[in-house]
Coordinates of C-alpha atoms (C1' of nucleotides) in Angstrom, one line a residue:
Chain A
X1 CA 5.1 72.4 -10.2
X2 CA 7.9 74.1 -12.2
X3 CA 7.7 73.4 -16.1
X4 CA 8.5 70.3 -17.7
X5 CA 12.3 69.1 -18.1
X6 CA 13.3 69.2 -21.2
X7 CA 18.0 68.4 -22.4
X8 CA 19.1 68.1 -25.2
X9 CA 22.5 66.7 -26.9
X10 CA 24.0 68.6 -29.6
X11 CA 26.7 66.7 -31.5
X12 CA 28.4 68.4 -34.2
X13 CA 28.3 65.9 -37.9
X14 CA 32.1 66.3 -38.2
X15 CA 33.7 62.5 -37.9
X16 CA 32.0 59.2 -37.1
X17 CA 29.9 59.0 -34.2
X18 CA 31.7 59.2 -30.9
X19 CA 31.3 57.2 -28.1
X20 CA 31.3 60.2 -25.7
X21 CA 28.4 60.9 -27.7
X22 CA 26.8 58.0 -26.6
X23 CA 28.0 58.4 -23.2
X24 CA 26.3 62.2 -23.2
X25 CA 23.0 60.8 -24.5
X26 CA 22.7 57.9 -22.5
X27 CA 22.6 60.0 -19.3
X28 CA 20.3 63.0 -21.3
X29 CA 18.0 60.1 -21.8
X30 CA 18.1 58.8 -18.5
X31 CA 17.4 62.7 -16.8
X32 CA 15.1 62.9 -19.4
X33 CA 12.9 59.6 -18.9
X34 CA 13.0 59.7 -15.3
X35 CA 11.7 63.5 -15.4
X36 CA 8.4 62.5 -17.8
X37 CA 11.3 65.2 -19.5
X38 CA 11.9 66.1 -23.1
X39 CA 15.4 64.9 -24.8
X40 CA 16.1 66.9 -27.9
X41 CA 18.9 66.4 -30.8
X42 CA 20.4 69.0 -32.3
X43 CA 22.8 69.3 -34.9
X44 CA 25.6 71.6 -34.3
X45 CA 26.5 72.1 -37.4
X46 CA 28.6 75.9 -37.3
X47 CA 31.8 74.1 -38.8
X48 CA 32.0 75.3 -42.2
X49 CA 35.3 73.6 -42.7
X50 CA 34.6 69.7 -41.1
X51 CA 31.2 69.5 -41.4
X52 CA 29.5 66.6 -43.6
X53 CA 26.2 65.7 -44.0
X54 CA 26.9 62.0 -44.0
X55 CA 28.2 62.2 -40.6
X56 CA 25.0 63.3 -39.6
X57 CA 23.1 60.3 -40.7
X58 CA 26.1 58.4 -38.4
X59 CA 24.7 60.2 -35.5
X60 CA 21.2 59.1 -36.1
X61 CA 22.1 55.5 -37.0
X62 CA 24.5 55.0 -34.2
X63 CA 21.7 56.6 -31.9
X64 CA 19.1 54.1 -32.9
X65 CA 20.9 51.3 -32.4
X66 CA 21.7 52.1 -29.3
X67 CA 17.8 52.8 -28.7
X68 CA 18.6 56.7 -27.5
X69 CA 15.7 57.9 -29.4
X70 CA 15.1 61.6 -29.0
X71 CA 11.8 63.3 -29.3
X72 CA 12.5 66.8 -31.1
X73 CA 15.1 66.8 -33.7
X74 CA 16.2 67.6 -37.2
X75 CA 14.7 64.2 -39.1
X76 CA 11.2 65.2 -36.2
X77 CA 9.1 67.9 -35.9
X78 CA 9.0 69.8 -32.7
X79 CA 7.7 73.2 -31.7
X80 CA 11.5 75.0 -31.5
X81 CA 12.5 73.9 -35.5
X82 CA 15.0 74.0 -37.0
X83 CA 17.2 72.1 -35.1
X84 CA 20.0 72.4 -37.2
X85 CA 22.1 75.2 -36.5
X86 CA 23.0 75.8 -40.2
X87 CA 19.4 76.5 -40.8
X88 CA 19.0 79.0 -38.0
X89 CA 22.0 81.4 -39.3
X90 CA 18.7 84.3 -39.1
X91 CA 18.5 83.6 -35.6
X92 CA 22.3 84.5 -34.4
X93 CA 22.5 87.0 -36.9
X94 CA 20.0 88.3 -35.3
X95 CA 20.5 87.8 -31.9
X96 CA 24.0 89.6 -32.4
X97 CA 22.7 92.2 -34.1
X98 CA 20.9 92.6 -31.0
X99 CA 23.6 92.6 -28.5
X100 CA 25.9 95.1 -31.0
X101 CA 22.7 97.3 -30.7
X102 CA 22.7 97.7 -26.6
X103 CA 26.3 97.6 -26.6
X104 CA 27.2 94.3 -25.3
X105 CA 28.7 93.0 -28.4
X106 CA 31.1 94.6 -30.7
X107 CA 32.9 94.5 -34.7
X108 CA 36.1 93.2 -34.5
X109 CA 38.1 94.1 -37.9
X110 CA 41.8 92.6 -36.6
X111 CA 43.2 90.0 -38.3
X112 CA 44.4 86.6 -37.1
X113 CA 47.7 87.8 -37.8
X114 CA 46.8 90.9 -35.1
X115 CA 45.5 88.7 -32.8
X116 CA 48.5 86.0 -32.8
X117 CA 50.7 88.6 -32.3
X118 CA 48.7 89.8 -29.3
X119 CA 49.1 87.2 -27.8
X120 CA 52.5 86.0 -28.4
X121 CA 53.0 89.5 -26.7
X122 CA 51.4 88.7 -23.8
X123 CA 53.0 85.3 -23.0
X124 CA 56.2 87.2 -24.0
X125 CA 55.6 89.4 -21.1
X126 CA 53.9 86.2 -19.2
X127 CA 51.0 88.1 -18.8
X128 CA 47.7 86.2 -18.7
X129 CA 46.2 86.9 -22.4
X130 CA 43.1 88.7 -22.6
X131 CA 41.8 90.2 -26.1
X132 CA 43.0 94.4 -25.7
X133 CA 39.4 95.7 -27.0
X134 CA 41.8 97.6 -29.8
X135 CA 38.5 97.0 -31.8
X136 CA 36.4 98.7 -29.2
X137 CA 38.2 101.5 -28.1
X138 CA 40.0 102.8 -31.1
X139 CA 38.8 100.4 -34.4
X140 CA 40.6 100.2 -37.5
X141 CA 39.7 102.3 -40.4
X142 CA 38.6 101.3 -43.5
X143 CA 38.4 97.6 -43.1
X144 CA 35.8 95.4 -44.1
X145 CA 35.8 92.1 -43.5
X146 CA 34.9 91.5 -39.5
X147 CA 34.1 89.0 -36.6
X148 CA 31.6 90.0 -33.7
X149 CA 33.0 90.1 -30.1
X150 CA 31.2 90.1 -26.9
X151 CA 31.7 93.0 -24.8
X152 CA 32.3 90.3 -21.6
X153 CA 30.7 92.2 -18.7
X154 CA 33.1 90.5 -15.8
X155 CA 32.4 89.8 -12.3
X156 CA 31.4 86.6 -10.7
X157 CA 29.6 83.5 -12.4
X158 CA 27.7 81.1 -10.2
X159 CA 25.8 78.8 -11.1
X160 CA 25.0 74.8 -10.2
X161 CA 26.2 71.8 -11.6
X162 CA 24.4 68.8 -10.7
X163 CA 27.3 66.5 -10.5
X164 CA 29.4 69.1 -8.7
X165 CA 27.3 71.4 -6.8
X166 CA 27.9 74.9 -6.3
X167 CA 30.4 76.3 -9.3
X168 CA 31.9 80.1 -8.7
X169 CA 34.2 81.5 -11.5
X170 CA 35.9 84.8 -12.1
X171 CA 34.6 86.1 -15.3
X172 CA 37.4 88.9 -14.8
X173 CA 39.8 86.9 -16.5
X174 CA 38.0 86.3 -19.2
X175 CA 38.7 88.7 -22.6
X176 CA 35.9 89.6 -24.9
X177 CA 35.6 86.4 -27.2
X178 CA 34.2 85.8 -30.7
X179 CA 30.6 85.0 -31.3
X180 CA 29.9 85.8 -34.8
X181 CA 32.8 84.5 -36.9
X182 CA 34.1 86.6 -40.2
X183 CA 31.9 84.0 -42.0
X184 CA 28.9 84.7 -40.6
X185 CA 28.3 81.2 -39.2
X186 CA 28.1 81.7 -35.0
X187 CA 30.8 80.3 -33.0
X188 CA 30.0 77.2 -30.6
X189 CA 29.8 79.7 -27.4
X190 CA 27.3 82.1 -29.0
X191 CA 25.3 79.6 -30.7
X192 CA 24.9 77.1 -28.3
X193 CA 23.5 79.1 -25.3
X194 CA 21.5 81.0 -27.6
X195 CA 19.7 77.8 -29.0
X196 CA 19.4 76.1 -25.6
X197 CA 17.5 78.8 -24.6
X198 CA 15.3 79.6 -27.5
X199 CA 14.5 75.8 -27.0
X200 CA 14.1 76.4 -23.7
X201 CA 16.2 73.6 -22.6
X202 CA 16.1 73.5 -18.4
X203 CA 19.5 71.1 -17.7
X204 CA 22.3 71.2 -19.8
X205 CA 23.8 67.7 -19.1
X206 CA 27.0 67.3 -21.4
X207 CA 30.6 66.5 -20.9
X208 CA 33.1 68.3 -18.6
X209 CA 35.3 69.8 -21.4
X210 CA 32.6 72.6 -21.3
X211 CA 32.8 72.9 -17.5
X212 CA 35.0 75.9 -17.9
X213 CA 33.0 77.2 -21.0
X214 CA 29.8 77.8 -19.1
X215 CA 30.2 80.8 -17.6
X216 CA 30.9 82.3 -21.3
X217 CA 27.7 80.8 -22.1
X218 CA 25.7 82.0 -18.8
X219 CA 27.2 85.8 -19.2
X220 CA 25.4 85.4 -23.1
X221 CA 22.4 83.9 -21.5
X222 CA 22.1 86.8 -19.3
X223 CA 23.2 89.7 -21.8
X224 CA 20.6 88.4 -24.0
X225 CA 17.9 88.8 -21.4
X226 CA 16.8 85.0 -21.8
X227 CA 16.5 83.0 -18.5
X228 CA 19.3 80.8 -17.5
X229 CA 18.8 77.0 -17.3
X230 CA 18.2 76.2 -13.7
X231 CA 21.0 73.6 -13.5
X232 CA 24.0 72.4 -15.8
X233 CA 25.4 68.8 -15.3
X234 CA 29.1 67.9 -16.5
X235 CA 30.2 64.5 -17.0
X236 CA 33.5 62.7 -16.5
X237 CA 35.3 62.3 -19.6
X238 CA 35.6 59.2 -21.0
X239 CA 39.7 58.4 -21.2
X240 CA 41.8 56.1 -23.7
X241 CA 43.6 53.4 -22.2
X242 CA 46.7 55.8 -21.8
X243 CA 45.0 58.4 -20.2
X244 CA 44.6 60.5 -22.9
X245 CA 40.9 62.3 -23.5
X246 CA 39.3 59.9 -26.2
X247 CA 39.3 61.8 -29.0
X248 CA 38.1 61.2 -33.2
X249 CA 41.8 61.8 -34.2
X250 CA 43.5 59.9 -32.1
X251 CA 41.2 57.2 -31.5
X252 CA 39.7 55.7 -34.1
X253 CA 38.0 52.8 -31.7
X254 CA 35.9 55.0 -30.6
X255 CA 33.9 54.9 -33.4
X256 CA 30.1 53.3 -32.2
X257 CA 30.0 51.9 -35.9
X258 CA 32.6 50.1 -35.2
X259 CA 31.0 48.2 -31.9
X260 CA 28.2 47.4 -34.0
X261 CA 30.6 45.8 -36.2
X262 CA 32.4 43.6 -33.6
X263 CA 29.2 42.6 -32.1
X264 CA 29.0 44.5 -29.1
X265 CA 25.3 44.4 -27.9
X266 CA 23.6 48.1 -27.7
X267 CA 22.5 47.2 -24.6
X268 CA 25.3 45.7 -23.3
X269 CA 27.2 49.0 -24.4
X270 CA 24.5 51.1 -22.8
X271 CA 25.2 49.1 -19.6
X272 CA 29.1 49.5 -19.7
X273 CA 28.7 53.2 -20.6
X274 CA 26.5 54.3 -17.6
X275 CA 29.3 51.6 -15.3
X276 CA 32.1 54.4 -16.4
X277 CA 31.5 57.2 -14.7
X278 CA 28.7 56.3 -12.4
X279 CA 28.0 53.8 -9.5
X280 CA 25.1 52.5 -8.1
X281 CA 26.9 52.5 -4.2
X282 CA 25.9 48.9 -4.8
X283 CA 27.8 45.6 -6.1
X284 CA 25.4 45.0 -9.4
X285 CA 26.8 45.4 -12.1
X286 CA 24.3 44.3 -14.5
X287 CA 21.1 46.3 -15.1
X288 CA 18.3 46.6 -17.6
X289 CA 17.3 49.8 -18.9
X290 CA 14.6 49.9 -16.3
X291 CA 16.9 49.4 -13.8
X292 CA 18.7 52.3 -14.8
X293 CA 16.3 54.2 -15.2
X294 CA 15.4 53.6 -11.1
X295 CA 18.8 54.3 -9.9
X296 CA 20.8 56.8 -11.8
X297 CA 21.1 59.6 -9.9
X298 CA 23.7 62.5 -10.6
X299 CA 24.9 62.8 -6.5
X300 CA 26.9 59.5 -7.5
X301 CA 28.3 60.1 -10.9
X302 CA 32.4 60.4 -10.5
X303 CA 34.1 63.8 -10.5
X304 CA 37.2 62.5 -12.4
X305 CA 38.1 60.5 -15.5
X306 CA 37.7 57.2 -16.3
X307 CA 39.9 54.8 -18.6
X308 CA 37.6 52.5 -21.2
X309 CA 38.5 49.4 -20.2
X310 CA 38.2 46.8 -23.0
X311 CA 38.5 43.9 -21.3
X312 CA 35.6 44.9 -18.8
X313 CA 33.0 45.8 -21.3
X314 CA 33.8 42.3 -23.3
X315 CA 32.7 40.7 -19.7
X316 CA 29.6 42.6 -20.2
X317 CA 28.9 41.6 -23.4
X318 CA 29.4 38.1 -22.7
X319 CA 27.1 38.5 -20.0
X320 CA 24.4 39.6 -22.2
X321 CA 24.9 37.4 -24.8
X322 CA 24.7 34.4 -22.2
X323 CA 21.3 35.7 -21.0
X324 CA 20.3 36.0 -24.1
X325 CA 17.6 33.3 -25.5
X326 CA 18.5 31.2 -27.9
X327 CA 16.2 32.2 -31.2
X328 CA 17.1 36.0 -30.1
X329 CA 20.8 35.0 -29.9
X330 CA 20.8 33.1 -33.7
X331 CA 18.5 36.3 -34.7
X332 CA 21.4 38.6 -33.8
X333 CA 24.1 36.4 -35.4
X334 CA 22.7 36.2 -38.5
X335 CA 24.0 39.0 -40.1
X336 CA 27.4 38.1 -38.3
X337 CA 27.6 34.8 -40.4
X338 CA 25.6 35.5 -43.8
X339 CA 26.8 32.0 -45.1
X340 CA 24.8 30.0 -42.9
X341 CA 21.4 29.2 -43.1
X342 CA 18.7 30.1 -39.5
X343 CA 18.4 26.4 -38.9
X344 CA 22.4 26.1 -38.6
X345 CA 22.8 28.6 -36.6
X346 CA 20.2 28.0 -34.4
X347 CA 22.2 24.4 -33.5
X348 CA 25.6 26.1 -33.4
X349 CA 24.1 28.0 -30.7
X350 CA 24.2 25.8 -27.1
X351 CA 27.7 25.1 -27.3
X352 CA 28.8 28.7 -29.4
X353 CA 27.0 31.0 -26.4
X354 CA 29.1 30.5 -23.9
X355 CA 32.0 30.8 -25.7
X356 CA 31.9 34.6 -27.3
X357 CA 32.3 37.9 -25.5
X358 CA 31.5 39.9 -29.4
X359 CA 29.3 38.0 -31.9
X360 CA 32.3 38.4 -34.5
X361 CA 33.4 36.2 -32.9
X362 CA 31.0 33.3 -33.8
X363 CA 33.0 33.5 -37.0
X364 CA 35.8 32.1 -35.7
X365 CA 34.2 28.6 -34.4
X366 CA 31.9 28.2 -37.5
X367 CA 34.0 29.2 -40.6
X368 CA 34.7 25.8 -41.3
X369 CA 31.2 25.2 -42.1
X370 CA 31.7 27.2 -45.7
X371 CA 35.0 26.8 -46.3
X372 CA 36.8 23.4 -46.7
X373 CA 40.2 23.1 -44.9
X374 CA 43.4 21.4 -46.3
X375 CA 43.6 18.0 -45.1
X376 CA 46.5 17.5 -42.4
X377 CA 49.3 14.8 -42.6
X378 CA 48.6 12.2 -40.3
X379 CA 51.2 9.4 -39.2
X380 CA 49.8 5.5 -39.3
X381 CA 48.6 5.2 -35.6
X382 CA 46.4 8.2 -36.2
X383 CA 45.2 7.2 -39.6
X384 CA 44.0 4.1 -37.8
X385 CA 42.2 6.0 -35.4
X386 CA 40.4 8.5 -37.5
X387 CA 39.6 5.0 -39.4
X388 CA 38.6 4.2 -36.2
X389 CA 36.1 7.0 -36.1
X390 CA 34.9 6.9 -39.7
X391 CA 33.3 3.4 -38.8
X392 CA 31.5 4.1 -36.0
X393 CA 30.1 7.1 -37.5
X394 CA 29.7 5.7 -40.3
X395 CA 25.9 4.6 -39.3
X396 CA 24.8 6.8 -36.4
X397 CA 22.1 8.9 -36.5
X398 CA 23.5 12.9 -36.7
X399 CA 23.1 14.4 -33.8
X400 CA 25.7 15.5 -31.3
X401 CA 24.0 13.4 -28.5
X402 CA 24.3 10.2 -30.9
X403 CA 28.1 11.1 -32.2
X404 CA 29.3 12.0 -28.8
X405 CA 28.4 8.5 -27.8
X406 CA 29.8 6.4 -30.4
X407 CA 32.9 8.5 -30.2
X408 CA 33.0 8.1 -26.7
X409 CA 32.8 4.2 -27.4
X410 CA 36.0 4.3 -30.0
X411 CA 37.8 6.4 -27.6
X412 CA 37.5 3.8 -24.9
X413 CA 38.5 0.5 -28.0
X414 CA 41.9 2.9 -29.2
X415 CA 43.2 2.9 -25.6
X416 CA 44.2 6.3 -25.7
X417 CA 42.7 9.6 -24.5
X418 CA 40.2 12.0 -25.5
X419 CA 42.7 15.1 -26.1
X420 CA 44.9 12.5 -28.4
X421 CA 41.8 10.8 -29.7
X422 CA 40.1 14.0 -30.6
X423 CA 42.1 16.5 -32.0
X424 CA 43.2 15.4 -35.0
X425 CA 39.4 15.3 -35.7
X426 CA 39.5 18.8 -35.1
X427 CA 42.1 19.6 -36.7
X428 CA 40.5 17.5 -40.0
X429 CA 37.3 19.0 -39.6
X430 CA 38.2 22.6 -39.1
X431 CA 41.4 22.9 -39.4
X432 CA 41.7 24.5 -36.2
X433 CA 43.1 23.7 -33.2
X434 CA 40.3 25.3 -31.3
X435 CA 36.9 24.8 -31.8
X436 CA 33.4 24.1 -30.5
X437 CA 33.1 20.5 -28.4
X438 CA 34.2 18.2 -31.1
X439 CA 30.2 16.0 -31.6
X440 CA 29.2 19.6 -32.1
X441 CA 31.5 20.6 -34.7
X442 CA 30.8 17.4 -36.3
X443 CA 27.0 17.5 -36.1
X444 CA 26.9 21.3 -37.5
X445 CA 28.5 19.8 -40.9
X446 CA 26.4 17.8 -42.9
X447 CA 26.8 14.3 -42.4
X448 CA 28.8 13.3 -45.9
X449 CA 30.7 16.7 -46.0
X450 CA 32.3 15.6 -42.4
X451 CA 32.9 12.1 -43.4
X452 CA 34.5 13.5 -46.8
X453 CA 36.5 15.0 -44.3
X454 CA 37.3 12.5 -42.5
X455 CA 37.6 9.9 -45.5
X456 CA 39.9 12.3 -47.4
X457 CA 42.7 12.5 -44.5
X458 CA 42.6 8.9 -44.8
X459 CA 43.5 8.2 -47.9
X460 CA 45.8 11.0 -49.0
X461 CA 46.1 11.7 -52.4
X462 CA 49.7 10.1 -54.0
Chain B
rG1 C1' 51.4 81.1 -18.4
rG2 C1' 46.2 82.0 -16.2
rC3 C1' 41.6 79.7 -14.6
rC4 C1' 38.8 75.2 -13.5
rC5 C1' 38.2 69.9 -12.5
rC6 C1' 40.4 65.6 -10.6
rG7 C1' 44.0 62.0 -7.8
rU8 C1' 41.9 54.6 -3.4
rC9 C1' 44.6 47.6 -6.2
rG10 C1' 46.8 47.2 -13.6
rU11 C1' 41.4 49.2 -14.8
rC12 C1' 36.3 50.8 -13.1
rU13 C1' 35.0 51.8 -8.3
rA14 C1' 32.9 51.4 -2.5
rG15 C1' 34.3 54.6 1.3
rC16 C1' 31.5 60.7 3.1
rG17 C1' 36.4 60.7 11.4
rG18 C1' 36.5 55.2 14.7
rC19 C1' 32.5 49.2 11.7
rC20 C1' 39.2 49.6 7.0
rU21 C1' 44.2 44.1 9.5
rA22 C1' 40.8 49.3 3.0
rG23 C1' 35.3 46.1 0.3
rG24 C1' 33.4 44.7 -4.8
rA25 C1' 33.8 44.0 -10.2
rC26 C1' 37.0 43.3 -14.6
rG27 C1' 41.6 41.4 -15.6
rC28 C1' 45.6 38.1 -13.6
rA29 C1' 47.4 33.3 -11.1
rG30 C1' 46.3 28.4 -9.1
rC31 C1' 42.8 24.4 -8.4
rC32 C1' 38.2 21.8 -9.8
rC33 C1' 35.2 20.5 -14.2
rU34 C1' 37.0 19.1 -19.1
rC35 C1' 38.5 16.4 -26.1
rU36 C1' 40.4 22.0 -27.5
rC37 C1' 38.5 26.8 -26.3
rA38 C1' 34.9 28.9 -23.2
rA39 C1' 31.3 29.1 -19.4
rG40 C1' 30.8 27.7 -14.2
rG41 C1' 32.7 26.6 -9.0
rC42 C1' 36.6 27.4 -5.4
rU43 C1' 41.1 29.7 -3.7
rG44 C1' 44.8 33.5 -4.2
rA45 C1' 48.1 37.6 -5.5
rG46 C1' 47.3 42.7 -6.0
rA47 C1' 46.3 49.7 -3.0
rU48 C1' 51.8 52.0 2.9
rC49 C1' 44.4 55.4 -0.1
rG50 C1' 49.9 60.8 -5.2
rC51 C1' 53.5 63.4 -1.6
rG52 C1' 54.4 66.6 2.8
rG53 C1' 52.6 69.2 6.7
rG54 C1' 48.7 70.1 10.1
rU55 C1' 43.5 69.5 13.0
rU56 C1' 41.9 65.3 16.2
rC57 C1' 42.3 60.6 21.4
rG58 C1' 41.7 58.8 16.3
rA59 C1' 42.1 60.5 8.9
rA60 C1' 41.6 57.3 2.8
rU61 C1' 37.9 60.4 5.0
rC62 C1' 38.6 67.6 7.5
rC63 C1' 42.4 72.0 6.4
rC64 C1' 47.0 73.9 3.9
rG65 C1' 51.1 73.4 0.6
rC66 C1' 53.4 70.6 -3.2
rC67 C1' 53.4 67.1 -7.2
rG68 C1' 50.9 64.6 -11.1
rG69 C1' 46.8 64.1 -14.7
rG70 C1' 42.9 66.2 -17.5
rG71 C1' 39.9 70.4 -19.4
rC72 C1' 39.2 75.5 -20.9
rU73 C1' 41.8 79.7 -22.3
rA74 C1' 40.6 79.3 -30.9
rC75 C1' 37.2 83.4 -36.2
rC76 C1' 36.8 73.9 -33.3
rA77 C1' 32.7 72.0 -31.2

RNA sequence: GGCCCCGUCGUCUAGCGGCCUAGGACGCAGCCCUCUCAAGGCUGAGAUCGCGGGUUCGAAUCCCGCCGGGGCUACCA
């Protein structure tokens, strides 16, 4: 038995907390758990310029809600501390200090002005751009200021990708790139190989806009003299509706906050999430976390793409919110609807579950409980009949059961139907058009505020 | 430009040479239920499997080319 698994997810604090982040962490977790593994967080924090501290307390918040708890991490101890990378500057500085000393890493002094006119040479000569080692084979005098390059050995890369298989790429092509930036803080390709394996992470499962970044990593790995993980996995990227990579700039939905907000479920995200990307090869669509945990495997997540689709994940969450139990389901609308006591909302619930697909939505059918609509115009016929309906309320006991019957008798004495008999109730009541069955909507109000209601559209004001 | 990944209904996908007149789910349409809106039940429309060549008795499935999309190629991560 080989030693124990142990991933990690490193998400830099520099925006909100992403839903690819999410994604990345859901499937860390899932490696992770179904290994007896390790899942570590780490904060790559190199970003002088973006970095905030604020967004890192996003990343734990959103993590925790979605109940992607890691065991090592900055707000943990762990045997491989710190786990924020601005706190392990000694470490790279280090580490490259190392690699200058055998050779395998270099001072660059050029400037960015040097360097953009490099390679606006080469694609002037359409010539594949690769950095021309000026610093290496014939530095600049006199200069001070400096970036560290990696003397990039060449050759052939291999190494396996769980989702993939076997990956081959022709480090040949790639020029010597930066690892220690003028600022002293490490770049992401120097850093990040360097901490996975000082914390000795075994899988490196994250998304496939690092695909093409591994073997960078790997030839660090290797010049280093550390050992290299035994397998990488890269994910599908998660695409806007357009097609377009989700990104923080461009799409601000894809802020987890923000499904929180709407009253997604975690869980009902977590199932959606692990849906996009990955199959089952079977037609459920519905799993628990245990479930999950069974099943996912990496031979069947998808090799492309895929769109978040909206529409499919509110399916999901209505789902969830339908299997829900009742006292759960008013526990987790509370906070959705602050003006109403527990007792309310535990009665709004029967006939308000099957009609949300987002808790905000509960807002929607019960607002009319705190505020107090304008009374409508009615014409004479259906003044009589809301008449008609004040007097048989008048003495019933209230409850929806009770009210649905003696409206159901006054109905049948007005001779006309439900729909006509009906919604100008609503429409007095709530002032909707749409709203829960219409002995519910009544029954949620107390009993004088609805007949206030009622009494007031009666006798308009004149 | 170079390198890499990918390409089945609108979307997510099943499919790994014959079981496919291409299956499921979301969405959509119709019907039923019904006081509105949902939920639920039933039915239906929707994909010449990106295109063109091969290989084969037979290809969505294998091979090649092209096209299209995405990623990387940054002193961002």
């Amino acid at each position: 038995m080989s030693e124990s698994v142990r991933v990690r997810i490193a998400p830099s604090p520099t925006g909100f907390a992403h839903l690819g982040t999410a994604s990345t962490a859901l499937y860390n977790v899932l490696f992770a758990r179904q290994k007896k593994g390790t899942f570590v967080l780490r904060i790559d924090d190199t970003d002088l310029e973006r970095n905030r501290p604020e967004f890192e307390d996003l990343i734990y918040e959103s993590l925790r809600w979605l109940a992607l708890e890691w065991d090592e991490g900055p707000d943990k101890r762990g045997p491989y501390e710190p786990y924020r990378q601005s706190e392990r500057l000694d470490i790279y500085k280090q580490e490259a200090a190392r690699l200058i000393n055998d050779g395998k890493a270099y001072r660059c002094y050029c400037t960015p002005e040097e360097l953009e006119a490099e390679r606006k040479q080469a694609q002037l000569e359409k010539r594949p751009y690769k950095y021309s080692r000026r610093c290496l084979t014939n530095p600049p005098e006199g200069r001070m200021v400096f970036a560290v390059r990696f003397n990039v050995p060449g050759g052939e890369v291999v190494f396996t990708d769980m989702v993939r298989g076997e990956m081959k790429f022709d480090a040949d092509l790639i020029g010597d790139f930066i690892i220690v930036k003028s600022d002293g803080y490490p770049t992401y390709q120097f850093a990040s190989p360097v901490d996975d394996s000082l914390m000795k992470m075994t899988h490196v499962i994250r998304g496939e806009e690092h695909l093409s970044n591994t073997p960078y990593q790997l030839m660090l790995i290797d010049a280093l003299g550390y050992e290299r993980p035994v397998a990488y996995a890269h994910m599908p990227l998660i695409l806007a509706p357009d097609g377009a990579k989700l990104s923080k700039r461009k799409h601000p939905e894809s802020n987890l906050m923000l499904f929180k907000d709407q009253g997604y479920l975690p869980e009902a995200l977590i199932n959606y999430l692990a849906l996009l990307g990955w199959n089952p090869g079977t037609a459920q669509e519905i799993f628990t976390h245990d479930e999950l945990l069974q099943t996912f495997s990496f031979e069947r997540v998808q090799h492309a793409g895929a769109r978040f689709d909206w529409e499919k994940l509110n399916w999901i969450n209505g789902e969830y919110i339908r299997k829900l139990a009742d006292e759960e389901l008013a526990r987790r609308l509370q906070p959705f609807v602050p003006n109403l006591d527990p007792a309310t909302i535990e009665r709004a619930i029967p006939p308000l579950k099957t009609r949300m697909h987002k808790l905000a939505q509960a807002v929607d059918y019960l607002d009319y409980l705190w505020t107090d609509p304008a009374p409508p115009a009615l014409d004479a016929a259906t003044a009589e009949r809301v008449r008609a309906a004040i007097n048989v309320l008048k003495d019933v006991p209230w409850e929806p059961e009770a009210i649905e019957a003696v409206l159901e008798g006054a109905v049948e004495e007005s001779g006309v139907g439900k729909g006509k008999f009906y919604t100008p109730l609503r429409d007095i009541v709530t002032g909707k058009k749409v709203s829960l069955p219409i002995h519910y909507t009544l029954a949620l109000l107390p009993k004088e505020v609805a007949m206030h209601r009622l009494q007031r559209a009666t006798n308009p004001p004149d």
